[in-house]
Amino acid sequence: MVTTAPTNLVYKRPESFTVTPTHYCPGCTHGVAHRLVAEVLEEMDLVDRTIGVASVGCSVFTYNYFDTDFVEAPHGRAPAMATGIKRVLPDRIVFTYQGDGDLASIGMGEIVHAAARGENITVIFINNANYGMTGGQMAPTTLPGMKTTSSPLGRDVETQGHPIRMSEMLATLDGTGYVVRRSMHDPKNIRLAKKAIRLAFETQVRGLGFSLVELLSTCPTNWGMTPVQALKFVEEHMVPAFPLGDYKVATGVAQVKV
Amino acid sequence: MTRELWKGNEAIAEAAIRAGLEAYFGYPITPQTEILEYLSRRMPELGRAFVQAEAELGAINMVYGAACAGVRVMSTSSSPGVSLMMEGLSYIAGTELPAVLVNVMRGGPGLGNIAPAQSDYNQAVHGGGHGDYKPIVLAPASVQEAIDLMVLSFDLAEKYRSICMVILDGSIGQMMEPAQMPEMKPIRRADWEWATDGRMGKRERRILTSIYLDPIEEETTNLRILSRWKAVQANEVRYKEYFLDDAEFVIVGFGTAGRVALSAVRAARQQGIRVGLLRPITVSPFPFEVIDKLAEHASAFLVTEMNAGQMLDDVRLAVRGRTPIEFYGRPGGVVPFPDEILSEVQRIAAGPLSIVSDPRDAWYERMMATAR
Ligand SMILES: Cc1ncc(C[n+]2csc(CCOP(=O)(O)OP(=O)(O)O)c2C)c(N)n1
Ligand code: SF4
């Protein structure tokens, strides 16, 4: 391994990451989201008492990267597993990491009820508008007209339904403490995303209820784009369909300064 | 300790608490709802976790999560709800975790009815979720036995990192019987070498998963699960024998069907018929060896079940065509009367009997004849 003299060091692996080569495709923003979570856990000194819940999707192996305890849930059931863990270990930090097929399709029941119960857990929700792992099929978040392997002519909302805006929906539930949508398409937005992840974990640490950060994400492989085109697609097409913003910031959370 | 009157379902709930139940997750379904209701009051009272889940799917995955954390956890349900839990059970088995599940079975398939049945024997013993795994399955025939087996279920689940199911039917769930509760056990959090309860400055991180992409690694996992099962088979077979010492005819029945058969056995004995009863308590591991030995001397077996012949196939496996087997079952939520089983015993004692390939055929003909 090449080591850099500390004086020249401007960027390094967070301590909360293991030394593992990434399995994500080039240009995929799953890796960016991982790093943001790792940095926040480290900055808040939570690594030692955090238990992650991986889901089924491209991020199924997310547990390989974090130096925390981890479990791997059945497809869509991560919020229920997280509930089981948090209820018996209330002083631990429990977070799920879920894709949009996992959270908004097969796991719709689990996420809605975990939020409604106000489970004191944090959800990192990766919205890349398709099912990455299984090869790019239509997800509940696929944009109208967007071509996927199971909507080859483009999503026809007449027969294939409309995209679901999860953050807006979940924010209507009284059990939620913090629900926001951010994007990862440029450095500025990535910084804002990190701040949101920080606030989500602060919400949990303070016992202020369910917290969720939806992150607009790329899937260059299945979108058939270069990494740069994919980032542009997020900015130009996903952001308008999934507006960035704070959908629920409970009073207690609003007072948190980070 | 004195004996008190306990209703089956509530006795199960209290026995689980006394055994150190730390977390319960469930969903209402008749005829087991009293367990959930009882625990909704008792668990918070004791500062323990209780969640009424959004569905059995959620409930079993909450169980899965709490099991990963290394605590004593259970869910309870009835047939349709247990079907919904099969995904979670397979994952729990694949992750090699201890968990307890009670199924107060009802008439099926489909929504069926809420009457007592043993319709889920195959689902519990032979299958359910996908993949190769075998849960330990205990079948009580009285309220006292339900209490004792609840306590045992947690010990077995932990000892073998296995799912332990307790299967019974609504008649035991709803009946009141005098029974003795065990002493309250203090909550004891074992320091499992596998639990994902946070590093907490003590150790390296741990991962609990049921995914092994490399087939060789998955095969190794399957063999490890099987090796624990071999130990279960060698050490944990439990059953009860009644009047078997000199028995010419042997009835095999579990749970309520076994209990009803015992009344029939007593009545037949008064008529001089040398009949006995084998009542498996662990239907999984099944008492194959005991039946194998009985088959050396018995002149016939009668299998009685509250289904259309599910445990029957396991008895056939043990008897291996050496002795005639007759079957008497009442599927759909019908509980047989002792008289019905007594007349089966009389018919068998009168003979002649033959070894047939499927004892269900003759039973089916008789059922259709009485139905007509
Ligand atoms: C019960 C079940 N159904 C289907 C699958 C197959 N499957 C695996 S990943 C996946 C989709 C995941 O997509 P998403 O949650 O959007 O995550 P991504 O891969 O895009 O990150 C599906 C359908 C499964 N593993 N389990
Ligand atoms: S398939 Fe898509 S979501 Fe999955 S790793 Fe590749 S780019 Fe990322």
XYZ file of C-alpha atoms and ligand atoms in Angstrom:
664
model
C 0.000 0.000 0.000
C 1.230 3.518 -0.786
C 1.406 5.647 2.320
C 1.224 9.405 2.215
C 3.126 11.629 4.592
C 0.646 13.054 7.127
C 1.522 16.619 6.184
C 0.261 16.068 2.633
C -2.768 14.079 3.684
C -5.979 15.755 2.550
C -8.279 12.758 2.313
C -8.251 9.416 4.023
C -10.352 6.407 4.827
C -12.498 7.042 7.906
C -11.428 4.845 10.824
C -14.946 3.484 10.913
C -14.369 1.884 7.500
C -12.715 -1.464 7.069
C -10.036 -1.927 4.406
C -12.210 -3.498 1.720
C -12.125 -2.925 -2.043
C -15.493 -1.572 -3.163
C -17.911 -3.854 -4.999
C -19.964 -0.949 -6.336
C -19.812 0.042 -10.003
C -17.645 2.997 -11.034
C -19.601 6.217 -10.581
C -22.183 4.695 -8.261
C -23.073 7.018 -5.397
C -23.740 4.145 -2.952
C -20.060 4.509 -2.035
C -20.451 8.232 -1.356
C -23.398 7.550 0.943
C -21.385 4.894 2.799
C -18.569 7.316 3.362
C -20.880 10.027 4.668
C -22.429 7.640 7.173
C -18.992 6.405 8.250
C -17.708 9.959 8.740
C -20.742 10.937 10.795
C -20.534 7.850 13.023
C -16.878 8.579 13.619
C -17.360 12.288 14.291
C -20.128 11.512 16.762
C -18.038 8.746 18.345
C -20.803 6.195 17.816
C -18.955 3.422 15.968
C -18.498 1.306 19.037
C -22.175 1.151 19.881
C -23.721 1.108 16.430
C -25.521 -1.841 14.875
C -26.282 -1.541 11.165
C -29.050 -3.344 9.335
C -28.228 -4.061 5.698
C -31.018 -4.673 3.219
C -31.365 -6.592 -0.032
C -30.142 -4.713 -3.072
C -26.734 -3.611 -4.333
C -25.976 -2.585 -0.754
C -26.531 -6.111 0.589
C -22.813 -6.263 1.414
C -22.725 -2.854 3.048
C -21.681 -4.668 6.230
C -18.305 -5.434 4.682
C -17.317 -1.775 4.831
C -18.347 -0.533 8.266
C -16.341 -1.417 11.331
C -19.534 -1.809 13.357
C -21.742 -4.775 14.167
C -24.106 -5.521 11.306
C -27.019 -7.780 10.460
C -28.493 -8.513 7.047
C -32.295 -8.326 6.724
C -34.678 -10.074 4.328
C -35.759 -7.881 1.380
C -37.753 -4.943 2.749
C -37.747 -6.034 6.389
C -34.818 -3.990 7.696
C -37.011 -1.552 9.688
C -38.675 -4.486 11.482
C -35.303 -6.036 12.322
C -34.030 -2.668 13.467
C -37.121 -2.384 15.679
C -36.327 -5.743 17.277
C -32.739 -4.705 17.984
C -33.479 -1.192 19.212
C -36.274 -2.324 21.524
C -33.983 -4.697 23.390
C -30.855 -2.507 23.175
C -32.230 1.043 23.497
C -28.832 2.581 24.263
C -27.299 1.350 20.996
C -27.436 3.261 17.707
C -29.367 1.323 15.087
C -29.572 2.297 11.436
C -30.872 0.665 8.275
C -29.468 1.209 4.803
C -32.104 0.544 2.131
C -32.661 0.967 -1.579
C -35.894 2.183 -3.145
C -37.085 -1.263 -4.237
C -36.404 -2.520 -0.744
C -37.972 0.378 1.131
C -40.717 1.671 -1.150
C -41.936 -1.558 -2.725
C -41.565 -4.857 -0.872
C -40.836 -3.130 2.438
C -43.541 -0.457 2.325
C -45.408 -1.954 5.287
C -42.347 -2.232 7.498
C -41.065 1.308 6.864
C -44.450 2.988 7.299
C -45.158 1.241 10.583
C -41.661 1.720 11.982
C -42.089 5.440 11.267
C -45.627 5.492 12.680
C -44.471 3.820 15.888
C -41.761 6.453 16.120
C -39.058 3.816 16.352
C -35.930 5.576 17.451
C -33.868 4.372 14.503
C -32.180 6.044 11.527
C -32.884 5.077 7.922
C -30.530 5.859 5.056
C -32.705 5.587 1.960
C -30.984 5.357 -1.431
C -33.299 6.438 -4.236
C -31.749 5.517 -7.596
C -35.049 5.138 -9.461
C -34.519 1.464 -10.266
C -33.703 -2.001 -8.952
C -29.936 -1.974 -9.287
C -29.004 -5.402 -8.049
C -31.384 -7.416 -10.191
C -30.356 -5.585 -13.345
C -32.320 -2.378 -13.601
C -36.006 -3.162 -13.405
C -38.685 -0.575 -12.707
C -38.922 0.576 -9.087
C -41.754 2.476 -7.372
C -39.497 5.539 -7.797
C -38.874 5.146 -11.539
C -39.690 8.414 -13.318
C -42.611 8.594 -15.768
C -41.355 7.668 -19.235
C -38.064 6.292 -17.851
C -36.878 3.149 -19.616
C -35.942 0.164 -17.464
C -35.602 -3.541 -18.262
C -39.189 -4.094 -17.121
C -40.587 -0.894 -18.609
C -38.762 -1.110 -21.951
C -40.995 1.477 -23.625
C -40.673 3.873 -20.717
C -42.775 3.849 -17.544
C -46.372 4.306 -18.632
C -48.133 5.808 -15.640
C -51.508 4.664 -16.984
C -50.612 1.009 -16.554
C -47.511 1.065 -14.360
C -48.461 3.661 -11.815
C -46.784 6.814 -10.599
C -43.541 7.331 -8.686
C -43.878 7.301 -4.896
C -42.423 10.198 -2.941
C -41.562 8.458 0.303
C -40.204 11.370 2.307
C -43.331 13.445 1.778
C -45.500 10.464 2.710
C -43.589 9.457 5.832
C -43.394 13.057 7.034
C -47.173 12.993 7.578
C -46.689 10.453 10.370
C -46.485 11.831 13.889
C -43.850 9.294 14.948
C -41.201 10.860 12.722
C -38.638 13.264 14.141
C -36.559 14.024 11.085
C -37.361 13.272 7.422
C -35.474 15.019 4.631
C -34.451 14.515 1.016
C -30.970 15.358 -0.250
C -29.007 14.584 -3.394
C -25.465 13.420 -4.092
C -24.989 14.852 -7.571
C -22.340 17.477 -6.723
C -19.979 18.388 -3.852
C -22.275 21.064 -2.459
C -25.190 18.663 -2.260
C -22.962 15.963 -0.828
C -21.993 18.321 1.984
C -25.655 19.057 2.644
C -26.374 15.332 2.593
C -23.713 14.756 5.222
C -25.190 17.431 7.457
C -28.580 15.766 7.140
C -27.152 12.366 8.048
C -25.536 13.987 11.068
C -28.880 15.458 12.125
C -30.605 12.128 11.620
C -28.197 10.412 14.013
C -28.438 13.350 16.410
C -32.205 12.767 16.363
C -31.673 9.165 17.379
C -29.062 9.945 20.030
C -31.516 12.373 21.618
C -34.430 9.928 21.392
C -36.481 12.299 19.245
C -38.104 9.645 17.064
C -37.769 8.090 13.658
C -35.234 9.690 11.327
C -34.796 9.180 7.597
C -32.535 10.727 4.986
C -33.542 10.049 1.405
C -30.574 10.395 -0.925
C -31.042 10.815 -4.672
C -28.478 8.485 -6.105
C -27.016 7.301 -9.408
C -27.040 3.937 -11.103
C -24.867 4.565 -14.176
C -24.673 0.861 -14.991
C -28.375 0.262 -15.342
C -29.188 3.715 -16.612
C -26.721 3.081 -19.465
C -24.835 6.329 -18.764
C -21.344 7.463 -17.919
C -20.858 8.519 -14.298
C -20.917 12.183 -15.348
C -24.101 11.758 -17.410
C -25.682 9.978 -14.465
C -24.935 12.865 -12.096
C -26.449 15.252 -14.652
C -29.519 13.000 -14.889
C -30.013 13.254 -11.140
C -29.748 17.020 -11.252
C -31.937 17.543 -14.301
C -34.567 14.828 -13.949
C -34.643 13.372 -10.469
C -34.424 16.565 -8.440
C -37.480 18.064 -10.178
C -39.464 14.856 -9.601
C -38.217 14.392 -6.032
C -37.787 17.913 -4.634
C -34.992 18.323 -2.105
C -36.026 19.647 1.256
C -36.869 19.145 4.898
C -40.203 17.385 5.176
C -40.224 16.923 8.908
C -37.970 18.511 11.468
C -39.453 18.072 14.922
C -39.013 20.971 17.312
C -36.382 19.175 19.371
C -34.365 18.416 16.250
C -34.571 21.972 14.930
C -32.721 23.160 18.044
C -29.776 20.818 17.436
C -26.711 22.728 16.247
C -24.127 20.787 14.266
C -45.467 -23.952 44.580
C -49.156 -24.577 44.371
C -51.301 -25.530 41.474
C -53.610 -22.851 40.122
C -56.240 -22.784 37.410
C -54.639 -21.526 34.216
C -56.074 -20.924 30.771
C -53.765 -22.507 28.175
C -52.887 -19.381 26.214
C -52.253 -17.279 29.300
C -50.239 -20.073 30.862
C -48.017 -20.119 27.767
C -47.480 -16.372 28.042
C -46.669 -16.455 31.752
C -44.420 -19.500 31.397
C -42.422 -17.696 28.708
C -42.020 -14.714 31.028
C -40.873 -16.955 33.857
C -38.372 -18.552 31.492
C -36.798 -15.155 30.875
C -38.615 -13.858 27.798
C -37.117 -10.430 27.116
C -38.995 -9.423 23.988
C -42.288 -10.356 22.357
C -43.545 -9.370 18.918
C -46.903 -10.548 17.612
C -50.090 -9.861 15.729
C -53.659 -10.760 16.740
C -55.132 -13.970 15.356
C -57.611 -16.379 16.914
C -57.171 -18.749 18.724
C -53.910 -17.404 20.209
C -54.764 -13.731 20.751
C -54.889 -14.083 24.552
C -51.130 -14.671 24.509
C -50.576 -11.301 22.828
C -53.109 -9.573 25.065
C -51.646 -11.048 28.233
C -48.120 -10.026 27.238
C -49.227 -6.519 26.212
C -49.883 -5.948 29.896
C -47.223 -8.077 31.569
C -44.165 -7.250 29.457
C -44.240 -3.448 29.920
C -45.048 -4.018 33.590
C -41.731 -5.880 33.855
C -39.855 -3.386 31.704
C -39.522 -5.849 28.847
C -40.124 -5.272 25.133
C -43.578 -5.752 23.609
C -44.631 -4.633 20.139
C -47.873 -5.380 18.343
C -46.465 -5.538 14.839
C -48.141 -4.383 11.617
C -48.356 -7.998 10.471
C -46.779 -11.366 11.153
C -44.158 -10.443 8.555
C -43.067 -7.546 10.715
C -43.383 -9.591 13.905
C -41.050 -12.378 12.786
C -38.460 -9.888 11.555
C -38.560 -8.072 14.885
C -37.963 -11.482 16.452
C -35.072 -11.910 14.006
C -33.566 -8.570 15.061
C -33.910 -9.230 18.787
C -32.497 -12.743 18.299
C -29.426 -11.178 16.644
C -29.034 -9.077 19.785
C -28.865 -12.321 21.768
C -31.973 -12.059 23.957
C -34.753 -14.551 24.677
C -37.442 -13.621 22.181
C -40.608 -15.168 20.840
C -43.665 -14.669 18.719
C -46.947 -16.515 18.731
C -49.519 -16.929 16.012
C -51.961 -19.314 14.384
C -51.827 -21.106 11.047
C -52.385 -18.276 8.491
C -50.096 -15.994 10.485
C -47.409 -18.661 10.710
C -47.550 -19.066 6.934
C -46.712 -15.385 6.659
C -43.703 -15.886 8.935
C -42.041 -18.526 6.822
C -39.673 -16.109 5.093
C -38.390 -14.886 8.440
C -38.066 -18.400 9.845
C -35.873 -19.433 6.942
C -33.629 -16.399 7.502
C -33.435 -17.093 11.236
C -32.471 -20.689 10.459
C -29.932 -19.540 7.860
C -28.389 -17.128 10.360
C -28.270 -19.929 12.978
C -30.133 -18.026 15.674
C -32.255 -19.203 18.588
C -35.910 -18.139 18.491
C -39.177 -19.482 19.862
C -42.470 -19.522 17.972
C -45.816 -20.828 19.195
C -48.419 -21.953 16.643
C -51.915 -22.443 18.068
C -53.096 -24.288 14.983
C -56.535 -23.933 13.408
C -58.484 -25.578 10.610
C -57.155 -24.903 7.095
C -56.102 -24.504 4.321
C -56.713 -20.839 3.575
C -58.536 -18.783 6.141
C -60.101 -22.056 7.294
C -61.693 -21.678 10.678
C -60.706 -21.118 14.271
C -61.462 -24.661 15.464
C -58.738 -26.917 16.945
C -56.634 -28.658 14.303
C -53.239 -30.211 13.671
C -53.155 -29.090 10.080
C -49.679 -27.557 10.201
C -47.664 -30.614 11.244
C -45.987 -30.837 7.854
C -45.319 -27.114 7.686
C -43.697 -27.180 11.115
C -41.853 -30.487 10.936
C -41.010 -30.904 7.270
C -40.921 -27.551 5.715
C -42.173 -24.079 5.861
C -39.457 -21.741 4.780
C -37.079 -22.356 1.890
C -33.787 -24.175 2.214
C -32.487 -27.030 4.324
C -33.181 -26.620 8.014
C -35.164 -28.390 10.684
C -36.791 -26.660 13.608
C -37.273 -28.387 16.942
C -41.042 -28.860 17.331
C -42.728 -29.579 20.674
C -46.360 -30.677 20.966
C -48.029 -30.354 24.394
C -51.258 -32.198 25.252
C -52.231 -30.309 28.411
C -51.866 -26.898 30.006
C -49.188 -28.168 32.380
C -47.231 -29.687 29.546
C -47.563 -26.446 27.561
C -45.996 -24.582 30.496
C -43.155 -27.070 30.844
C -42.453 -27.123 27.132
C -42.402 -23.330 26.907
C -39.604 -23.274 29.457
C -37.794 -26.065 27.637
C -38.229 -24.360 24.261
C -35.944 -21.450 25.171
C -33.250 -23.758 26.519
C -33.328 -25.955 23.426
C -33.373 -23.001 21.038
C -30.284 -21.541 22.681
C -28.459 -24.830 23.127
C -28.726 -25.675 19.432
C -28.957 -22.147 17.949
C -32.202 -23.347 16.458
C -35.803 -22.368 15.968
C -37.993 -24.082 18.527
C -41.687 -24.210 17.695
C -44.401 -25.185 20.132
C -47.460 -26.427 18.274
C -50.825 -26.897 19.897
C -54.438 -26.218 19.046
C -57.136 -23.929 20.288
C -58.625 -26.522 22.617
C -55.456 -26.510 24.744
C -55.109 -22.756 24.235
C -58.587 -22.118 25.556
C -59.009 -24.813 28.216
C -58.602 -24.125 31.933
C -56.656 -26.721 33.906
C -54.904 -26.802 37.233
C -51.210 -26.315 36.626
C -48.037 -25.289 38.347
C -45.957 -22.369 37.108
C -42.179 -22.438 37.366
C -40.359 -19.908 39.537
C -39.609 -16.579 37.911
C -36.117 -16.774 36.380
C -34.125 -13.558 36.439
C -33.259 -12.138 33.044
C -29.869 -13.496 32.223
C -28.120 -12.095 29.203
C -25.722 -14.725 28.060
C -22.541 -13.361 26.566
C -23.023 -15.164 23.259
C -19.970 -15.295 21.055
C -22.168 -14.527 18.045
C -24.575 -11.776 19.183
C -24.502 -8.423 17.371
C -25.103 -6.231 20.402
C -22.557 -3.561 19.585
C -18.768 -3.738 20.041
C -18.950 -1.630 23.210
C -15.195 -1.393 23.499
C -14.884 -5.108 24.126
C -14.303 -6.815 20.841
C -14.062 -6.800 17.050
C -17.196 -6.196 15.028
C -19.591 -9.064 14.324
C -21.808 -9.742 11.332
C -24.941 -11.870 11.282
C -26.169 -12.805 7.843
C -27.716 -15.677 5.936
C -26.011 -14.897 2.639
C -23.109 -17.050 1.462
C -22.497 -16.294 -2.196
C -19.829 -18.964 -2.501
C -21.713 -22.283 -2.855
C -18.944 -24.134 -1.023
C -19.308 -21.790 1.927
C -23.097 -22.200 1.825
C -22.666 -25.959 1.709
C -20.412 -25.770 4.758
C -23.092 -23.718 6.510
C -25.725 -26.292 5.596
C -23.549 -29.066 6.997
C -22.927 -27.102 10.187
C -26.683 -26.635 10.612
C -27.117 -30.352 9.959
C -24.492 -31.284 12.529
C -26.453 -29.417 15.200
C -29.574 -31.204 14.038
C -27.808 -34.558 14.428
C -27.105 -33.653 18.047
C -30.757 -32.687 18.525
C -31.816 -36.070 17.141
C -29.388 -37.904 19.392
C -30.261 -36.056 22.612
C -33.679 -34.496 22.537
C -36.298 -37.053 21.461
C -39.134 -36.912 23.958
C -42.351 -38.918 24.081
C -44.819 -40.483 26.469
C -45.778 -44.151 26.575
C -49.096 -45.398 27.903
C -49.905 -49.110 28.349
C -47.246 -50.075 25.821
C -45.573 -52.878 27.835
C -47.895 -55.625 26.678
C -49.600 -53.793 23.825
C -50.613 -55.756 20.786
C -51.915 -52.633 19.060
C -50.159 -49.248 19.195
C -51.834 -45.908 18.696
C -49.594 -42.983 17.735
C -51.025 -39.522 18.286
C -49.636 -36.130 19.425
C -51.172 -33.206 21.254
C -54.935 -33.186 21.568
C -55.361 -36.206 19.267
C -53.036 -38.146 21.585
C -54.990 -37.003 24.611
C -58.309 -38.108 23.105
C -56.726 -41.403 22.073
C -55.692 -42.030 25.679
C -59.352 -42.034 26.740
C -60.051 -44.525 23.975
C -57.121 -46.689 25.117
C -58.452 -46.790 28.680
C -61.930 -47.767 27.449
C -60.504 -50.457 25.167
C -58.387 -51.879 27.985
C -61.594 -52.340 30.022
C -62.881 -54.429 27.160
C -59.738 -56.527 27.289
C -58.138 -55.150 24.142
C -54.381 -54.892 24.601
C -53.839 -51.463 23.114
C -51.319 -48.793 24.105
C -50.443 -45.243 23.101
C -47.254 -43.547 22.024
C -47.569 -39.771 22.268
C -44.614 -37.959 20.680
C -43.762 -34.780 22.582
C -41.012 -33.808 20.186
C -42.643 -34.306 16.814
C -39.333 -32.987 15.527
C -37.003 -34.754 16.269
C -39.528 -37.523 15.681
C -39.251 -40.694 17.808
C -38.365 -42.929 14.853
C -36.332 -45.384 16.912
C -39.080 -45.955 19.470
C -41.577 -46.758 16.727
C -39.001 -48.901 14.984
C -38.702 -51.024 18.151
C -42.466 -51.152 18.709
C -42.902 -52.359 15.121
C -40.957 -55.523 16.022
C -43.755 -56.741 18.302
C -46.955 -54.823 17.580
C -49.498 -56.503 15.333
C -50.846 -53.172 14.084
C -50.501 -49.387 14.418
C -53.268 -46.832 14.449
C -52.255 -43.247 13.697
C -54.736 -40.635 14.911
C -54.432 -37.003 13.909
C -56.558 -33.884 13.532
C -55.593 -33.583 9.872
C -55.690 -35.757 6.753
C -52.604 -37.793 7.637
C -49.400 -35.791 8.076
C -47.472 -37.425 10.941
C -48.730 -40.654 9.379
C -45.916 -40.469 6.830
C -43.291 -40.344 9.564
C -44.825 -43.378 11.259
C -44.750 -45.174 7.911
C -41.066 -44.306 7.584
C -40.360 -45.842 10.991
C -42.514 -48.958 10.482
C -41.105 -49.599 6.996
C -43.911 -51.872 5.845
C -43.371 -54.508 8.531
C -46.726 -54.109 10.271
C -50.173 -52.947 9.132
C -50.827 -49.249 9.773
C -54.337 -47.854 9.995
C -55.188 -44.177 9.988
C -57.950 -42.184 11.599
C -57.996 -38.439 11.057
C -60.432 -35.555 11.362
C -59.221 -32.618 9.247
C -60.704 -29.131 9.001
C -61.046 -28.352 12.687
C -62.981 -31.404 13.880
C -61.879 -32.898 17.192
C -62.499 -36.661 17.317
C -64.455 -38.112 20.232
C -62.857 -40.951 22.215
C -65.702 -43.192 20.965
C -64.627 -42.717 17.378
C -61.116 -43.849 18.171
C -62.450 -46.678 20.329
C -64.454 -48.068 17.421
C -61.332 -47.854 15.258
C -59.479 -49.861 17.898
C -62.304 -52.420 17.986
C -62.281 -52.680 14.204
C -58.526 -53.210 14.195
C -58.681 -55.775 17.020
C -61.341 -57.714 15.113
C -59.089 -57.876 12.020
C -58.145 -59.004 9.494
C -55.624 -56.324 8.536
C -53.196 -56.131 5.698
C -50.118 -54.115 4.921
C -51.160 -51.541 2.371
C -49.174 -48.932 0.534
C -51.200 -45.969 1.767
C -53.372 -46.275 4.890
C -55.108 -43.052 3.857
C -56.974 -44.823 1.035
C -59.108 -47.053 3.262
C -59.651 -44.223 5.750
C -60.804 -41.962 2.927
C -63.285 -44.624 1.716
C -64.712 -44.972 5.233
C -64.956 -41.189 5.633
C -66.783 -40.862 2.320
C -69.134 -43.721 3.229
C -70.157 -42.071 6.520
C -70.448 -38.706 4.805
C -72.857 -40.179 2.233
C -38.338 -11.732 -1.379
C -37.399 -11.301 -2.435
N -37.880 -10.913 -3.633
C -37.020 -10.521 -4.616
C -35.666 -10.515 -4.399
C -34.740 -10.111 -5.536
N -34.132 -8.793 -5.370
C -32.891 -8.648 -4.902
S -32.384 -7.058 -4.866
C -33.853 -6.522 -5.500
C -34.078 -5.069 -5.793
C -33.256 -4.124 -5.022
O -33.416 -2.851 -5.508
P -33.229 -1.571 -4.598
O -33.829 -1.799 -3.257
O -33.748 -0.416 -5.366
O -31.662 -1.463 -4.354
P -30.478 -1.189 -5.389
O -30.002 -2.522 -5.832
O -31.019 -0.342 -6.506
O -29.452 -0.467 -4.581
C -34.702 -7.585 -5.734
C -36.039 -7.446 -6.321
C -35.209 -10.933 -3.131
N -33.910 -10.984 -2.823
N -36.094 -11.314 -2.178
S -25.923 -1.620 -10.342
Fe -26.349 0.547 -10.039
S -26.827 0.780 -7.870
Fe -25.824 -1.190 -8.142
S -23.656 -0.820 -7.731
Fe -23.955 -0.637 -9.934
S -24.357 1.502 -10.301
Fe -24.643 1.151 -8.113
